[in-house]
Amino acid sequence: MFGQKAKERSPEQQAELNRQCQGLALYQTQSCPFCVKVRREIDRLRLPIELRDVARNPEYRREQIDSTGRGTVPCLKITDEQGKATWMYESEDINRYLRRRFESTN
């Protein structure tokens, strides 16, 4: 993880990646070490994923709990093109998903 170089992409590849990331949002807090781990992977992969701080915005926490029954972070909300949301917990699972989906996009 540490010392890995950020992904390099052409402008066209980055534009496509930006489109693919529109349905992703990370529910997180600034101080959570597991959230930090996921944010580092997001930064390394240069993914434009919306960060939703549940400690600073109670609406994000409420949406998460109403949708999943859980308020733990990190949590990645994955919304498909039909508007169906899937919620993914656990930093290792989230990072694995991001690597599988976006690592080869360079």
PDB file of C-alpha atoms in Angstrom:
ATOM      1  CA  MET A   1       0.000   0.000   0.000  1.00  0.00           C
ATOM      2  CA  PHE A   2       2.616   2.545   1.004  1.00  0.00           C
ATOM      3  CA  GLY A   3       4.978   3.541  -1.735  1.00  0.00           C
ATOM      4  CA  GLN A   4       2.694   2.434  -4.537  1.00  0.00           C
ATOM      5  CA  LYS A   5       2.562   4.885  -7.400  1.00  0.00           C
ATOM      6  CA  ALA A   6      -0.714   6.592  -8.319  1.00  0.00           C
ATOM      7  CA  LYS A   7      -2.440   5.315 -11.424  1.00  0.00           C
ATOM      8  CA  GLU A   8      -1.620   7.131 -14.671  1.00  0.00           C
ATOM      9  CA  ARG A   9      -4.376   7.473 -17.280  1.00  0.00           C
ATOM     10  CA  SER A  10      -5.037   9.305 -20.501  1.00  0.00           C
ATOM     11  CA  PRO A  11      -7.651  12.076 -20.342  1.00  0.00           C
ATOM     12  CA  GLU A  12     -10.094   9.806 -22.199  1.00  0.00           C
ATOM     13  CA  GLN A  13      -9.554   6.948 -19.760  1.00  0.00           C
ATOM     14  CA  GLN A  14      -9.979   9.291 -16.805  1.00  0.00           C
ATOM     15  CA  ALA A  15     -13.220  10.677 -18.280  1.00  0.00           C
ATOM     16  CA  GLU A  16     -14.607   7.141 -18.598  1.00  0.00           C
ATOM     17  CA  LEU A  17     -13.495   6.362 -15.062  1.00  0.00           C
ATOM     18  CA  ASN A  18     -15.216   9.520 -13.810  1.00  0.00           C
ATOM     19  CA  ARG A  19     -18.430   8.297 -15.442  1.00  0.00           C
ATOM     20  CA  GLN A  20     -18.090   4.854 -13.852  1.00  0.00           C
ATOM     21  CA  CYS A  21     -17.563   6.363 -10.392  1.00  0.00           C
ATOM     22  CA  GLN A  22     -20.696   8.518 -10.466  1.00  0.00           C
ATOM     23  CA  GLY A  23     -22.683   5.812  -8.678  1.00  0.00           C
ATOM     24  CA  LEU A  24     -20.176   5.378  -5.848  1.00  0.00           C
ATOM     25  CA  ALA A  25     -20.175   7.109  -2.459  1.00  0.00           C
ATOM     26  CA  LEU A  26     -18.041   6.311   0.576  1.00  0.00           C
ATOM     27  CA  TYR A  27     -19.731   6.815   3.947  1.00  0.00           C
ATOM     28  CA  GLN A  28     -16.866   7.548   6.330  1.00  0.00           C
ATOM     29  CA  THR A  29     -15.388   9.716   9.065  1.00  0.00           C
ATOM     30  CA  GLN A  30     -12.087  11.568   9.063  1.00  0.00           C
ATOM     31  CA  SER A  31     -10.740   9.878  12.194  1.00  0.00           C
ATOM     32  CA  CYS A  32     -11.644   6.233  11.474  1.00  0.00           C
ATOM     33  CA  PRO A  33      -8.428   4.303  10.663  1.00  0.00           C
ATOM     34  CA  PHE A  34     -10.325   1.876   8.420  1.00  0.00           C
ATOM     35  CA  CYS A  35     -11.804   4.823   6.506  1.00  0.00           C
ATOM     36  CA  VAL A  36      -8.286   6.232   6.105  1.00  0.00           C
ATOM     37  CA  LYS A  37      -7.222   2.902   4.604  1.00  0.00           C
ATOM     38  CA  VAL A  38     -10.029   3.064   2.024  1.00  0.00           C
ATOM     39  CA  ARG A  39      -9.408   6.740   1.233  1.00  0.00           C
ATOM     40  CA  ARG A  40      -5.736   5.943   0.586  1.00  0.00           C
ATOM     41  CA  GLU A  41      -6.737   3.270  -1.919  1.00  0.00           C
ATOM     42  CA  ILE A  42      -9.185   5.680  -3.563  1.00  0.00           C
ATOM     43  CA  ASP A  43      -6.386   8.262  -3.827  1.00  0.00           C
ATOM     44  CA  ARG A  44      -3.893   5.698  -5.137  1.00  0.00           C
ATOM     45  CA  LEU A  45      -6.317   4.638  -7.848  1.00  0.00           C
ATOM     46  CA  ARG A  46      -7.250   8.300  -8.486  1.00  0.00           C
ATOM     47  CA  LEU A  47     -10.951   7.561  -8.217  1.00  0.00           C
ATOM     48  CA  PRO A  48     -13.410  10.470  -8.054  1.00  0.00           C
ATOM     49  CA  ILE A  49     -15.607   8.836  -5.405  1.00  0.00           C
ATOM     50  CA  GLU A  50     -17.839  11.099  -3.334  1.00  0.00           C
ATOM     51  CA  LEU A  51     -16.859  11.107   0.343  1.00  0.00           C
ATOM     52  CA  ARG A  52     -19.787  11.402   2.744  1.00  0.00           C
ATOM     53  CA  ASP A  53     -18.710  12.239   6.294  1.00  0.00           C
ATOM     54  CA  VAL A  54     -21.386  10.775   8.568  1.00  0.00           C
ATOM     55  CA  ALA A  55     -19.977  12.598  11.614  1.00  0.00           C
ATOM     56  CA  ARG A  56     -20.368  16.014  10.014  1.00  0.00           C
ATOM     57  CA  ASN A  57     -23.607  15.412   8.142  1.00  0.00           C
ATOM     58  CA  PRO A  58     -26.353  13.603  10.078  1.00  0.00           C
ATOM     59  CA  GLU A  59     -28.367  13.159   6.866  1.00  0.00           C
ATOM     60  CA  TYR A  60     -25.701  10.786   5.537  1.00  0.00           C
ATOM     61  CA  ARG A  61     -25.777   8.732   8.754  1.00  0.00           C
ATOM     62  CA  ARG A  62     -29.588   8.638   8.671  1.00  0.00           C
ATOM     63  CA  GLU A  63     -29.652   7.529   5.022  1.00  0.00           C
ATOM     64  CA  GLN A  64     -27.152   4.763   5.746  1.00  0.00           C
ATOM     65  CA  ILE A  65     -29.032   3.468   8.799  1.00  0.00           C
ATOM     66  CA  ASP A  66     -32.440   3.713   7.098  1.00  0.00           C
ATOM     67  CA  SER A  67     -31.101   1.769   4.100  1.00  0.00           C
ATOM     68  CA  THR A  68     -28.982  -0.867   5.834  1.00  0.00           C
ATOM     69  CA  GLY A  69     -29.850  -0.891   9.514  1.00  0.00           C
ATOM     70  CA  ARG A  70     -26.173  -0.220  10.266  1.00  0.00           C
ATOM     71  CA  GLY A  71     -24.240   2.959  10.921  1.00  0.00           C
ATOM     72  CA  THR A  72     -20.693   1.636  10.879  1.00  0.00           C
ATOM     73  CA  VAL A  73     -18.019   2.999   8.599  1.00  0.00           C
ATOM     74  CA  PRO A  74     -16.458   2.663   6.134  1.00  0.00           C
ATOM     75  CA  CYS A  75     -19.345   1.777   3.893  1.00  0.00           C
ATOM     76  CA  LEU A  76     -19.355   2.022   0.101  1.00  0.00           C
ATOM     77  CA  LYS A  77     -22.707   2.696  -1.546  1.00  0.00           C
ATOM     78  CA  ILE A  78     -22.757   1.297  -5.081  1.00  0.00           C
ATOM     79  CA  THR A  79     -25.697   2.527  -7.158  1.00  0.00           C
ATOM     80  CA  ASP A  80     -26.203   0.818 -10.513  1.00  0.00           C
ATOM     81  CA  GLU A  81     -27.606   2.405 -13.669  1.00  0.00           C
ATOM     82  CA  GLN A  82     -31.138   1.324 -12.712  1.00  0.00           C
ATOM     83  CA  GLY A  83     -30.819   3.120  -9.354  1.00  0.00           C
ATOM     84  CA  LYS A  84     -30.510  -0.037  -7.219  1.00  0.00           C
ATOM     85  CA  ALA A  85     -28.129   0.473  -4.304  1.00  0.00           C
ATOM     86  CA  THR A  86     -25.773  -2.119  -2.847  1.00  0.00           C
ATOM     87  CA  TRP A  87     -23.978  -1.308   0.387  1.00  0.00           C
ATOM     88  CA  MET A  88     -20.527  -2.748   1.070  1.00  0.00           C
ATOM     89  CA  TYR A  89     -18.922  -2.743   4.508  1.00  0.00           C
ATOM     90  CA  GLU A  90     -15.399  -3.666   5.667  1.00  0.00           C
ATOM     91  CA  SER A  91     -12.330  -1.800   4.438  1.00  0.00           C
ATOM     92  CA  GLU A  92     -10.647  -4.901   2.994  1.00  0.00           C
ATOM     93  CA  ASP A  93     -13.761  -5.834   0.994  1.00  0.00           C
ATOM     94  CA  ILE A  94     -14.141  -2.275  -0.293  1.00  0.00           C
ATOM     95  CA  ASN A  95     -10.470  -2.032  -1.310  1.00  0.00           C
ATOM     96  CA  ARG A  96     -10.614  -5.442  -3.001  1.00  0.00           C
ATOM     97  CA  TYR A  97     -13.720  -4.360  -4.942  1.00  0.00           C
ATOM     98  CA  LEU A  98     -12.077  -1.082  -6.028  1.00  0.00           C
ATOM     99  CA  ARG A  99      -8.893  -2.848  -7.155  1.00  0.00           C
ATOM    100  CA  ARG A 100     -10.799  -5.508  -9.110  1.00  0.00           C
ATOM    101  CA  ARG A 101     -13.039  -2.966 -10.781  1.00  0.00           C
ATOM    102  CA  PHE A 102     -10.525  -0.173 -11.458  1.00  0.00           C
ATOM    103  CA  GLU A 103      -6.909  -1.402 -11.149  1.00  0.00           C
ATOM    104  CA  SER A 104      -6.611  -2.315 -14.835  1.00  0.00           C
ATOM    105  CA  THR A 105      -8.109   1.022 -15.935  1.00  0.00           C
ATOM    106  CA  ASN A 106      -4.842   2.710 -16.807  1.00  0.00           C
TER     107      ASN A 106
END
